[in-house]
Amino acid sequence: MLNITTRQELLSRIVDTLGIVVEDARFDFDENGLSVRVVDPSHVAMVKLDVDSAVFDSWEVEETKIGLELKKLKETLGLGSAGDLLTMEYKPGVGDFHMNMRKAKRDVRPLDSSTINPPNLPDLTMPCSVTIGGAQFAEALRAAQLVGDLVTLSIDQDRFIVNVKGNADSVTVPFDKEELQDLKCESPALSQYSLTYLVPLSKIFGSLESVTVSFGENFPLSMDFEFPNDEGTVKYFLAPRVESD
Amino acid sequence: MGCNLKDLATSEDCELSDFSGKKVGIDAFLTAFQFLTTMRDRSTNGDGMPLRDNSGRYVAHLMGFLQRTCSLLKEGIIPVYIFDGKPPELKSHELEIRRSRRMESEEAYKHALEIGDYKEVHKLAARIMHYSPEMVQETKDMLDLLGVPWIDAKAEGEGQAAVMAKLGQLDVVATQDWDALLYGTPILVRNIMSHGTKKYGRVIKSQKINLEEMLANLAISQEQLVDLAIMIGTDFHPGVKGIGPKTGLKLIREYGTVEAVCEAKGKELPERLDEIREIFHNHPANQVDSSAIKLADVNREGLVKFLQEDRQFSQRRMDSAFADLKAAGRLRESGQSTLFSF
């Protein structure tokens, strides 16, 4: 059984975050909150998202797993705007997933949740990390996108650098340690990532006070951040473009 | 081979892709026997034995493990092969029976070969296959070159795997041996590579069995499942005469334990009952460092030397393996890697 009321902007943020990686997701609800883990079909990007039940306007939940198409959630959320309330109801095994947004009642057939397997998180020890303002990092990625599709992140004990080299052009956005909220670096590292995955995510973290970016030499990147007002925790993983030995 | 729980288990069909990103414990010995009994010289006058290289060394096991491992890696799965250790002393009677059957088959095989009855030769060859210590070592060497983890069990492979799964070191255990459930593996996968493939006219699909759900459906406890299996018959005891899965289930639900069933029905209590139970409930297992259960870099040059130069694997076979490894992001070439390659 599930009966939840949420503000439109909270669920929108959840759906937008997951939508960067997948089209369908399994939502795991229990009395403590919502938890979702998704990986894209190429296994390049992964999101783990946790939202505490307390941040919803109402929460009556017995442990339930529901597979849903994100497009349908987004469409329904699009019928309202920030501040509107959306209610969701579902009885496992009985039938449709019901959503009410303003005057509209939408019934959605859930996907077979047993066929959607949340991935295990990769077991990685990140050798370097920076904590940076969301807007600062988003701006650096936007600048990088002017020149190419692949961004190189590099780090040493003193600096974190965002760099893109195109055929003729290049963009470099350096951040000295003093400009960052935190910088940890075991040994200097450089790794390259696809902007196709990073730039859409910057729309989610671009307004946040801080985001922690961790990576290593030719190593996956992880980003950790919280939704505004601590309304949800996001862990994002991205596999690197690897240079040949 | 273990206790047949087929009639008691509730299973659901599954796909290989369901296990992407998961650590899948694989019973190496049973897997090896599949390869040795299928990849054989079945030409008209062939001796029915596993495929060999130019020097007469068996290579069927390596061909099988290479192809299987690359397919699993391509799917983003982390295979963890578990090799049998020393069998429990209680299994010696069962092993003696198997040895004796094998010797009979070996005699019959020699005879069939002498008289040139190749149909019989091919049939009997499957019964005398031996996964020798040399072949085991070769398999481990190849897995090292592939960067794939393997573990030596203290006793039974499926028992070690189940203990590791209970500790959360493995996500699922893939074996044909139902005993894995008796050892307490939370999730058992059978026929992991089958996707509607036909075998002897039957369609085989891979199946997932969730132990907790199975026990709930049977309305018995794990202890009672083990007692039920002991009554049906295991590798450690032939079982209680006249009791099969259905009768056994009814009786264990009614009376609760093997002792109570035997007393109520006037049956002889299996010998060394507590020792058998102990093997299932607390199977001897080697302690494994969780951090060691992960993929390492592929040694491409090493594989070419080991398989192609030393054992004449065909270019086509090698290309196919490297294509899978590349798709899995296991070969560090320029390009997009995957999260499961680290």
Coordinates of C-alpha atoms in Angstrom, one line a residue:
Chain A
M1 CA 0.0 0.0 0.0
L2 CA 1.2 3.5 -0.8
N3 CA -0.3 6.9 -0.4
I4 CA 2.0 9.9 -0.8
T5 CA 1.6 13.6 -1.2
T6 CA 4.6 15.5 -2.7
R7 CA 5.3 19.0 -3.9
Q8 CA 5.6 19.1 -7.6
E9 CA 9.2 20.5 -7.6
L10 CA 10.5 17.7 -5.3
L11 CA 9.3 14.9 -7.5
S12 CA 10.3 16.8 -10.6
R13 CA 13.9 17.0 -9.3
I14 CA 13.9 13.3 -8.6
V15 CA 12.6 12.4 -12.0
D16 CA 15.0 14.8 -13.8
T17 CA 17.9 13.4 -11.9
L18 CA 17.0 9.8 -12.8
G19 CA 16.1 10.8 -16.4
I20 CA 19.7 11.7 -17.1
V21 CA 20.6 8.0 -17.0
V22 CA 17.4 5.9 -17.7
E23 CA 13.9 5.9 -19.1
D24 CA 12.4 3.5 -16.6
A25 CA 13.3 3.0 -12.9
R26 CA 12.2 0.9 -10.0
F27 CA 11.2 3.1 -7.1
D28 CA 11.7 1.4 -3.7
F29 CA 9.4 2.8 -1.1
D30 CA 9.5 1.9 2.6
E31 CA 8.5 3.6 5.8
N32 CA 11.8 5.6 5.9
G33 CA 11.7 7.0 2.4
L34 CA 12.3 6.5 -1.2
S35 CA 15.4 4.9 -2.7
V36 CA 16.3 4.4 -6.3
R37 CA 19.4 3.0 -8.1
V38 CA 19.7 3.1 -11.8
V39 CA 22.4 2.5 -14.4
D40 CA 22.3 3.4 -18.1
P41 CA 22.2 0.5 -20.6
S42 CA 25.8 1.0 -21.5
H43 CA 26.9 0.9 -17.8
V44 CA 28.6 4.3 -18.1
A45 CA 26.6 6.3 -15.6
M46 CA 24.8 5.4 -12.5
V47 CA 22.6 7.3 -10.0
K48 CA 21.7 6.4 -6.4
L49 CA 19.1 8.6 -4.9
D50 CA 17.6 8.6 -1.4
V51 CA 14.8 10.8 -0.2
D52 CA 13.7 10.8 3.4
S53 CA 10.0 10.3 4.0
A54 CA 9.9 13.4 6.2
V55 CA 10.3 15.7 3.3
F56 CA 7.1 14.6 1.7
D57 CA 3.8 16.3 2.6
S58 CA 2.2 13.0 3.5
W59 CA 3.7 9.4 3.6
E60 CA 1.7 6.3 4.2
V61 CA 3.8 3.4 2.9
E62 CA 4.2 -0.2 3.4
E63 CA 7.3 -1.5 1.7
T64 CA 6.6 -1.4 -2.1
K65 CA 8.7 -1.6 -5.2
I66 CA 7.2 0.0 -8.3
G67 CA 8.6 0.1 -11.8
L68 CA 7.6 3.3 -13.6
E69 CA 8.2 5.1 -16.9
L70 CA 9.8 8.4 -16.1
K71 CA 8.3 10.1 -19.2
K72 CA 4.8 9.5 -17.8
L73 CA 5.7 10.9 -14.4
K74 CA 7.3 14.0 -16.1
E75 CA 4.2 14.5 -18.3
T76 CA 1.9 14.5 -15.3
L77 CA 4.2 16.8 -13.3
G78 CA 4.1 19.1 -16.3
L79 CA 0.4 19.7 -15.7
G80 CA 1.3 21.6 -12.5
S81 CA 4.0 24.0 -11.4
A82 CA 6.2 24.5 -8.3
G83 CA 4.1 24.6 -5.1
D84 CA 1.4 22.4 -6.5
L85 CA 0.8 19.1 -4.7
L86 CA 0.7 15.7 -6.4
T87 CA -0.7 12.6 -4.7
M88 CA 0.3 9.1 -5.6
E89 CA -1.6 6.0 -4.7
Y90 CA -0.9 2.3 -5.3
K91 CA -2.0 -1.0 -4.0
P92 CA 0.6 -3.7 -5.0
G93 CA -0.9 -6.5 -7.1
V94 CA -4.2 -4.7 -7.6
G95 CA -3.7 -2.5 -10.6
D96 CA -2.7 0.9 -11.7
F97 CA -0.6 3.6 -10.1
H98 CA -2.8 6.6 -9.6
M99 CA -1.5 10.2 -9.7
N100 CA -3.6 13.3 -9.0
M101 CA -2.3 16.7 -10.2
R102 CA -4.6 19.6 -9.8
K103 CA -7.9 18.5 -11.4
A104 CA -6.3 15.7 -13.4
K105 CA -6.2 12.1 -12.3
R106 CA -3.8 9.9 -14.2
D107 CA -3.7 6.1 -14.0
V108 CA -0.5 4.5 -15.1
R109 CA 0.2 0.8 -15.6
P110 CA 3.4 0.0 -13.6
L111 CA 6.2 -1.9 -15.2
D112 CA 7.0 -5.4 -14.0
S113 CA 9.3 -4.4 -11.1
S114 CA 10.9 -7.8 -11.0
T115 CA 12.4 -7.2 -14.5
I116 CA 14.1 -3.9 -13.4
N117 CA 17.1 -4.8 -11.4
P118 CA 18.8 -1.9 -9.5
P119 CA 22.6 -2.2 -10.0
N120 CA 25.1 -2.7 -7.2
L121 CA 27.2 0.4 -6.6
P122 CA 30.7 0.0 -7.8
D123 CA 33.1 -0.6 -5.0
L124 CA 35.6 2.2 -5.6
T125 CA 38.1 4.1 -3.4
M126 CA 38.5 7.6 -4.8
P127 CA 42.0 8.9 -4.5
C128 CA 41.1 12.6 -5.0
S129 CA 38.2 14.9 -4.4
V130 CA 37.1 18.5 -4.5
T131 CA 34.1 20.2 -2.9
I132 CA 33.0 23.1 -5.1
G133 CA 30.1 25.4 -5.5
G134 CA 27.4 23.9 -7.8
A135 CA 27.3 27.0 -10.0
Q136 CA 31.1 27.2 -10.3
F137 CA 31.3 23.6 -11.6
A138 CA 28.3 23.9 -13.8
E139 CA 29.8 27.1 -15.4
A140 CA 33.1 25.3 -16.0
L141 CA 31.3 22.4 -17.7
R142 CA 29.3 24.9 -19.9
A143 CA 32.5 26.5 -20.9
A144 CA 34.0 23.2 -21.7
Q145 CA 31.1 22.3 -23.9
L146 CA 31.9 25.2 -26.2
V147 CA 34.9 23.3 -27.5
G148 CA 34.3 19.6 -27.4
D149 CA 32.4 16.6 -26.0
L150 CA 35.1 15.3 -23.7
V151 CA 36.3 17.1 -20.7
T152 CA 39.5 16.4 -18.9
L153 CA 39.6 16.9 -15.1
S154 CA 43.0 17.1 -13.5
I155 CA 44.0 17.6 -9.9
D156 CA 47.1 18.0 -7.7
Q157 CA 47.6 19.2 -4.2
D158 CA 47.1 22.9 -5.2
R159 CA 44.7 23.0 -8.1
F160 CA 41.7 21.4 -9.8
I161 CA 41.5 22.1 -13.5
V162 CA 38.6 21.6 -16.0
N163 CA 40.0 21.5 -19.6
V164 CA 38.8 20.7 -23.1
K165 CA 41.0 20.5 -26.1
G166 CA 39.3 20.7 -29.5
N167 CA 40.9 20.4 -32.9
A168 CA 41.8 24.1 -33.0
D169 CA 40.4 25.5 -29.8
S170 CA 40.7 24.8 -26.1
V171 CA 39.1 25.9 -22.9
T172 CA 40.7 25.8 -19.4
V173 CA 39.0 26.6 -16.2
P174 CA 41.4 26.4 -13.3
F175 CA 40.4 26.5 -9.6
D176 CA 43.1 27.1 -7.0
K177 CA 42.7 25.4 -3.7
E178 CA 41.6 28.6 -2.0
E179 CA 38.7 28.9 -4.4
L180 CA 37.4 25.5 -3.4
Q181 CA 35.5 24.5 -0.3
D182 CA 37.8 21.5 0.0
L183 CA 40.5 19.7 -2.0
K184 CA 42.0 16.3 -1.2
C185 CA 44.6 14.6 -3.4
E186 CA 46.6 11.5 -2.7
S187 CA 48.6 11.9 -5.9
P188 CA 48.1 14.0 -9.0
A189 CA 45.5 12.6 -11.4
L190 CA 44.0 13.2 -14.8
S191 CA 40.9 11.6 -16.3
Q192 CA 38.6 12.3 -19.2
Y193 CA 34.7 12.1 -19.1
S194 CA 31.9 12.6 -21.6
L195 CA 30.1 15.9 -21.3
T196 CA 27.0 14.2 -22.8
Y197 CA 26.5 12.8 -19.3
L198 CA 27.8 15.6 -17.2
V199 CA 26.2 18.7 -18.7
P200 CA 22.6 17.5 -18.2
L201 CA 23.4 16.8 -14.5
S202 CA 24.7 20.3 -14.1
K203 CA 21.1 21.5 -14.4
I204 CA 20.4 19.6 -11.2
F205 CA 23.4 20.6 -9.2
G206 CA 24.0 24.1 -10.8
S207 CA 22.0 25.9 -8.1
L208 CA 23.4 24.0 -5.1
E209 CA 25.8 25.4 -2.6
S210 CA 28.2 22.6 -2.9
V211 CA 28.9 19.4 -4.8
T212 CA 31.8 16.9 -4.1
V213 CA 33.5 15.6 -7.2
S214 CA 35.8 12.6 -6.7
F215 CA 38.0 10.8 -9.2
G216 CA 41.5 9.4 -9.9
E217 CA 43.8 8.7 -12.8
N218 CA 41.8 7.2 -15.7
F219 CA 39.2 6.3 -13.1
P220 CA 35.4 6.7 -12.6
L221 CA 34.1 10.0 -11.3
S222 CA 31.7 10.2 -8.5
M223 CA 29.6 13.2 -7.5
D224 CA 27.8 13.6 -4.2
F225 CA 25.3 16.3 -3.5
E226 CA 22.1 17.0 -1.7
F227 CA 18.9 18.5 -3.0
P228 CA 18.1 22.0 -1.7
N229 CA 17.0 22.0 2.0
D230 CA 18.5 18.5 2.4
E231 CA 15.5 17.0 0.7
G232 CA 17.5 14.2 -0.9
T233 CA 20.9 12.7 -1.3
V234 CA 22.3 11.9 -4.8
K235 CA 25.4 9.8 -5.6
Y236 CA 26.3 9.8 -9.3
F237 CA 29.0 7.7 -10.9
L238 CA 30.4 8.2 -14.4
A239 CA 32.9 5.9 -16.1
P240 CA 35.9 7.6 -17.8
R241 CA 37.0 7.6 -21.4
V242 CA 40.2 5.6 -21.0
E243 CA 43.4 6.5 -22.8
S244 CA 45.4 3.6 -24.2
D245 CA 48.5 2.4 -22.3
Chain B
M1 CA 24.8 -34.7 -7.4
G2 CA 23.2 -33.2 -4.4
C3 CA 19.6 -33.5 -3.3
N4 CA 17.0 -33.0 -6.0
L5 CA 14.7 -30.2 -4.7
K6 CA 13.2 -29.4 -8.1
D7 CA 9.7 -30.4 -7.1
L8 CA 9.9 -28.2 -4.0
A9 CA 11.5 -25.1 -5.4
T10 CA 9.6 -22.1 -6.6
S11 CA 11.6 -20.5 -9.3
E12 CA 11.2 -17.6 -11.7
D13 CA 12.6 -17.2 -15.2
C14 CA 15.4 -14.7 -15.4
E15 CA 17.8 -13.2 -18.0
L16 CA 21.6 -12.9 -17.9
S17 CA 21.3 -9.2 -17.9
D18 CA 19.4 -9.3 -14.6
F19 CA 22.8 -9.9 -13.0
S20 CA 24.7 -7.0 -14.5
G21 CA 27.0 -5.5 -11.9
K22 CA 26.5 -8.4 -9.6
K23 CA 29.0 -10.8 -8.1
V24 CA 28.0 -14.2 -9.3
G25 CA 29.6 -17.2 -7.5
I26 CA 30.0 -20.0 -10.0
D27 CA 30.6 -23.7 -9.1
A28 CA 33.8 -24.2 -11.2
F29 CA 33.8 -28.0 -11.1
L30 CA 30.3 -28.5 -12.3
T31 CA 30.9 -25.9 -15.0
A32 CA 34.1 -27.7 -16.1
F33 CA 32.2 -31.0 -16.4
Q34 CA 29.7 -29.3 -18.7
F35 CA 32.5 -28.2 -21.0
L36 CA 34.4 -31.5 -20.8
T37 CA 31.2 -33.5 -21.7
T38 CA 30.1 -31.2 -24.5
M39 CA 33.3 -30.0 -26.2
R40 CA 34.5 -33.4 -27.3
D41 CA 35.9 -35.2 -30.4
R42 CA 32.7 -36.7 -31.8
S43 CA 34.0 -37.3 -35.3
T44 CA 33.1 -40.6 -36.8
N45 CA 36.2 -42.4 -35.5
G46 CA 36.8 -39.9 -32.7
D47 CA 37.5 -41.2 -29.1
G48 CA 34.8 -39.0 -27.6
M49 CA 37.3 -37.3 -25.3
P50 CA 37.6 -33.6 -24.7
L51 CA 39.1 -31.5 -27.5
R52 CA 42.9 -31.4 -27.5
D53 CA 45.7 -29.1 -28.8
N54 CA 48.4 -30.3 -31.2
S55 CA 50.4 -31.9 -28.5
G56 CA 47.5 -33.9 -27.2
R57 CA 46.8 -31.7 -24.2
Y58 CA 43.1 -31.3 -23.3
V59 CA 41.9 -27.7 -24.0
A60 CA 38.1 -28.1 -23.9
H61 CA 37.9 -26.8 -20.3
L62 CA 39.9 -23.7 -21.3
M63 CA 37.8 -23.1 -24.4
G64 CA 34.6 -23.4 -22.3
F65 CA 35.8 -21.2 -19.4
L66 CA 37.1 -18.6 -21.8
Q67 CA 33.9 -18.3 -23.7
R68 CA 31.7 -18.4 -20.6
T69 CA 33.8 -15.9 -18.7
C70 CA 33.9 -13.4 -21.6
S71 CA 30.1 -13.7 -22.1
L72 CA 29.5 -13.0 -18.4
L73 CA 31.9 -10.0 -18.4
K74 CA 30.3 -8.6 -21.5
E75 CA 27.0 -8.6 -19.6
G76 CA 28.7 -6.6 -16.8
I77 CA 28.7 -9.5 -14.5
I78 CA 31.6 -10.2 -12.1
P79 CA 32.1 -14.0 -12.2
V80 CA 33.7 -15.5 -9.1
Y81 CA 34.7 -19.1 -9.7
I82 CA 34.7 -21.4 -6.7
F83 CA 36.8 -24.6 -6.9
D84 CA 35.9 -27.6 -4.8
G85 CA 38.2 -28.4 -1.8
K86 CA 38.4 -31.6 0.2
P87 CA 35.1 -33.3 0.3
P88 CA 33.6 -34.0 3.8
E89 CA 34.4 -37.4 5.1
L90 CA 30.7 -38.2 5.2
K91 CA 30.7 -38.0 1.4
S92 CA 33.3 -40.8 1.0
H93 CA 30.6 -43.5 0.5
E94 CA 29.0 -41.5 -2.3
L95 CA 32.4 -40.8 -3.9
E96 CA 33.3 -44.5 -3.7
I97 CA 30.1 -45.3 -5.6
R98 CA 30.9 -42.7 -8.2
R99 CA 34.5 -44.1 -8.5
S100 CA 33.3 -47.6 -8.9
R101 CA 30.7 -46.6 -11.6
R102 CA 33.5 -44.7 -13.4
M103 CA 35.8 -47.7 -13.4
E104 CA 33.0 -49.9 -14.8
S105 CA 32.5 -47.2 -17.5
E106 CA 36.2 -47.1 -18.2
E107 CA 36.3 -50.8 -18.8
A108 CA 33.3 -50.7 -21.1
Y109 CA 34.8 -47.6 -22.9
K110 CA 38.1 -49.5 -23.6
H111 CA 36.1 -52.5 -24.9
A112 CA 33.9 -50.3 -27.2
L113 CA 37.1 -48.6 -28.5
E114 CA 38.7 -52.0 -29.2
I115 CA 35.7 -53.3 -31.2
G116 CA 35.2 -49.9 -32.9
D117 CA 31.7 -49.3 -31.6
Y118 CA 32.0 -45.5 -31.8
K119 CA 28.5 -44.8 -30.9
E120 CA 29.1 -46.5 -27.6
V121 CA 32.5 -44.9 -27.3
H122 CA 31.0 -41.4 -27.5
K123 CA 28.3 -42.3 -25.0
L124 CA 30.7 -43.8 -22.5
A125 CA 33.4 -41.1 -22.8
A126 CA 31.1 -38.6 -21.1
R127 CA 31.0 -40.9 -18.1
I128 CA 34.7 -41.1 -17.6
M129 CA 35.6 -37.5 -17.8
H130 CA 38.1 -36.3 -15.2
Y131 CA 38.8 -32.7 -14.4
S132 CA 42.4 -33.3 -13.4
P133 CA 44.5 -31.2 -11.0
E134 CA 46.5 -30.0 -14.0
M135 CA 43.3 -28.9 -15.8
V136 CA 42.2 -27.1 -12.6
Q137 CA 45.5 -25.3 -12.4
E138 CA 45.4 -24.3 -16.1
T139 CA 41.9 -22.9 -15.5
K140 CA 43.0 -20.8 -12.6
D141 CA 46.0 -19.6 -14.6
M142 CA 43.7 -18.5 -17.4
L143 CA 41.3 -16.8 -15.0
D144 CA 44.3 -14.9 -13.6
L145 CA 45.2 -13.7 -17.1
L146 CA 41.5 -12.6 -17.6
G147 CA 41.6 -10.7 -14.3
V148 CA 38.7 -12.8 -13.0
P149 CA 38.6 -13.8 -9.3
W150 CA 38.6 -17.4 -8.2
I151 CA 38.4 -19.0 -4.7
D152 CA 39.4 -22.4 -3.3
A153 CA 36.7 -23.9 -1.2
K154 CA 37.6 -25.5 2.0
A155 CA 35.1 -28.3 1.2
E156 CA 32.2 -28.3 -1.2
G157 CA 32.3 -25.5 -3.8
E158 CA 28.6 -24.8 -3.6
G159 CA 28.9 -24.8 0.2
Q160 CA 31.7 -22.2 0.1
A161 CA 29.7 -20.1 -2.3
A162 CA 26.6 -20.2 -0.1
V163 CA 28.6 -19.2 2.9
M164 CA 30.0 -16.2 1.0
A165 CA 26.6 -15.3 -0.3
K166 CA 25.2 -15.3 3.2
L167 CA 28.0 -12.9 4.2
G168 CA 27.1 -10.7 1.3
Q169 CA 30.4 -11.3 -0.5
L170 CA 28.4 -12.8 -3.5
D171 CA 25.1 -11.6 -4.8
V172 CA 23.9 -14.9 -6.2
V173 CA 25.2 -18.5 -6.5
A174 CA 25.1 -20.1 -10.0
T175 CA 25.2 -23.9 -9.9
Q176 CA 23.0 -26.8 -11.0
D177 CA 23.4 -28.2 -7.5
W178 CA 20.3 -27.7 -5.4
D179 CA 22.4 -28.3 -2.3
A180 CA 23.4 -24.6 -2.5
L181 CA 20.0 -23.9 -1.0
L182 CA 20.6 -26.4 1.8
Y183 CA 23.8 -24.5 2.6
G184 CA 21.7 -21.4 2.8
T185 CA 22.4 -19.4 -0.3
P186 CA 19.8 -16.6 -0.4
I187 CA 19.6 -16.7 -4.2
L188 CA 20.4 -19.7 -6.4
V189 CA 20.5 -19.4 -10.2
R190 CA 20.3 -22.6 -12.3
N191 CA 21.1 -22.8 -16.1
I192 CA 22.5 -19.2 -15.9
M193 CA 23.5 -19.2 -19.6
S194 CA 20.2 -20.7 -21.0
H195 CA 17.8 -18.4 -22.7
G196 CA 15.1 -20.6 -24.1
T197 CA 17.7 -23.0 -25.5
K198 CA 16.4 -26.4 -26.4
K199 CA 17.9 -29.5 -24.7
Y200 CA 16.6 -32.9 -25.3
G201 CA 13.4 -31.3 -26.8
R202 CA 12.8 -29.3 -23.7
V203 CA 13.1 -25.5 -23.6
I204 CA 15.6 -24.5 -20.8
K205 CA 15.5 -21.0 -19.4
S206 CA 17.7 -19.7 -16.6
Q207 CA 15.9 -19.7 -13.3
K208 CA 16.2 -17.8 -10.1
I209 CA 15.2 -19.4 -6.8
N210 CA 14.8 -17.1 -3.7
L211 CA 15.4 -19.2 -0.6
E212 CA 13.3 -17.0 1.7
E213 CA 10.3 -17.1 -0.7
M214 CA 10.7 -20.9 -1.2
L215 CA 10.7 -21.5 2.5
A216 CA 7.6 -19.2 2.9
N217 CA 5.8 -21.1 0.1
L218 CA 6.7 -24.5 1.6
A219 CA 5.8 -23.1 5.1
I220 CA 8.9 -24.7 6.7
S221 CA 12.1 -23.3 8.2
Q222 CA 15.6 -23.6 6.9
E223 CA 16.3 -26.3 9.5
Q224 CA 13.2 -28.2 8.3
L225 CA 14.3 -27.9 4.7
V226 CA 17.6 -29.5 5.6
D227 CA 15.8 -32.2 7.6
L228 CA 13.5 -32.8 4.6
A229 CA 16.5 -33.1 2.2
I230 CA 18.2 -35.6 4.6
M231 CA 15.0 -37.7 4.4
I232 CA 14.9 -37.5 0.6
G233 CA 18.6 -38.4 0.3
T234 CA 21.8 -36.3 0.0
D235 CA 25.4 -36.9 -1.0
F236 CA 26.0 -37.7 2.7
H237 CA 23.2 -40.3 3.2
P238 CA 20.9 -42.2 0.9
G239 CA 17.9 -40.9 2.9
V240 CA 14.9 -42.6 4.6
K241 CA 13.4 -45.4 2.6
G242 CA 10.0 -44.6 1.1
I243 CA 10.2 -40.8 1.5
G244 CA 10.3 -38.6 -1.5
P245 CA 9.9 -34.8 -1.8
K246 CA 6.1 -34.7 -1.6
T247 CA 5.6 -37.2 1.2
G248 CA 8.7 -35.8 3.0
L249 CA 7.2 -32.2 2.9
K250 CA 3.9 -33.4 4.3
L251 CA 5.7 -35.3 7.1
I252 CA 8.1 -32.5 8.0
R253 CA 5.2 -30.1 8.2
E254 CA 3.3 -32.5 10.5
Y255 CA 6.1 -33.7 12.7
G256 CA 8.8 -31.0 12.4
T257 CA 12.0 -33.0 12.5
V258 CA 13.6 -36.1 11.0
E259 CA 13.6 -37.7 14.5
A260 CA 9.9 -37.1 15.0
V261 CA 9.0 -38.4 11.5
C262 CA 11.1 -41.6 12.0
E263 CA 9.5 -42.2 15.4
A264 CA 6.0 -41.7 14.2
K265 CA 6.4 -43.7 11.0
G266 CA 8.6 -46.5 12.5
K267 CA 11.5 -45.6 10.2
E268 CA 15.2 -46.1 10.9
L269 CA 16.9 -42.8 11.9
P270 CA 19.7 -41.8 9.4
E271 CA 23.1 -42.5 10.9
R272 CA 25.3 -39.5 11.9
L273 CA 22.3 -37.3 11.6
D274 CA 23.7 -34.4 13.6
E275 CA 27.0 -34.4 11.6
I276 CA 25.0 -34.2 8.3
R277 CA 23.0 -31.4 9.6
E278 CA 26.1 -29.6 10.7
I279 CA 27.6 -29.9 7.2
F280 CA 24.6 -28.0 5.8
H281 CA 24.1 -25.5 8.6
N282 CA 27.8 -24.7 9.3
H283 CA 29.6 -25.7 6.2
P284 CA 33.4 -25.5 6.5
A285 CA 34.5 -22.5 4.4
N286 CA 37.7 -20.6 3.8
Q287 CA 37.6 -17.0 5.0
V288 CA 37.8 -14.7 2.0
D289 CA 38.8 -11.1 2.0
S290 CA 36.0 -9.2 0.4
S291 CA 38.4 -6.7 -1.2
A292 CA 40.0 -9.6 -3.2
I293 CA 36.7 -10.4 -4.9
K294 CA 37.0 -8.0 -7.8
L295 CA 38.1 -7.8 -11.4
A296 CA 41.7 -7.1 -12.3
D297 CA 43.3 -5.9 -15.5
V298 CA 43.3 -8.3 -18.5
N299 CA 46.7 -9.5 -19.5
R300 CA 46.2 -9.5 -23.3
E301 CA 49.7 -10.6 -24.2
G302 CA 49.7 -13.3 -21.6
L303 CA 46.4 -14.7 -22.9
V304 CA 47.7 -14.8 -26.5
K305 CA 50.8 -16.7 -25.3
F306 CA 48.9 -19.1 -23.0
L307 CA 46.1 -19.9 -25.4
Q308 CA 47.2 -19.1 -28.9
E309 CA 51.0 -19.7 -29.0
D310 CA 51.1 -22.6 -26.4
R311 CA 47.7 -24.3 -27.1
Q312 CA 46.9 -23.3 -30.7
F313 CA 43.6 -21.6 -30.1
S314 CA 42.3 -20.3 -33.4
Q315 CA 42.4 -16.6 -34.3
R316 CA 38.7 -16.6 -34.6
R317 CA 38.3 -17.9 -31.0
M318 CA 40.7 -15.3 -29.7
D319 CA 39.1 -12.4 -31.7
S320 CA 35.7 -13.4 -30.4
A321 CA 37.0 -13.4 -26.8
F322 CA 38.8 -10.0 -27.2
A323 CA 35.7 -8.5 -28.8
D324 CA 33.7 -9.5 -25.7
L325 CA 36.4 -8.2 -23.4
K326 CA 36.4 -5.0 -25.3
A327 CA 32.6 -4.6 -25.2
A328 CA 32.9 -5.3 -21.4
G329 CA 35.4 -2.4 -21.1
R330 CA 38.0 -4.9 -19.8
L331 CA 40.6 -4.0 -22.4
R332 CA 42.2 -0.7 -21.7
E333 CA 41.9 0.7 -25.2
S334 CA 41.0 4.2 -26.0
G335 CA 37.3 4.8 -25.7
Q336 CA 34.5 4.8 -23.3
S337 CA 34.9 2.4 -20.4
T338 CA 32.1 1.1 -18.2
L339 CA 31.5 1.4 -14.5
F340 CA 31.9 -2.4 -14.0
S341 CA 35.4 -2.4 -15.5
F342 CA 36.9 -1.0 -12.3

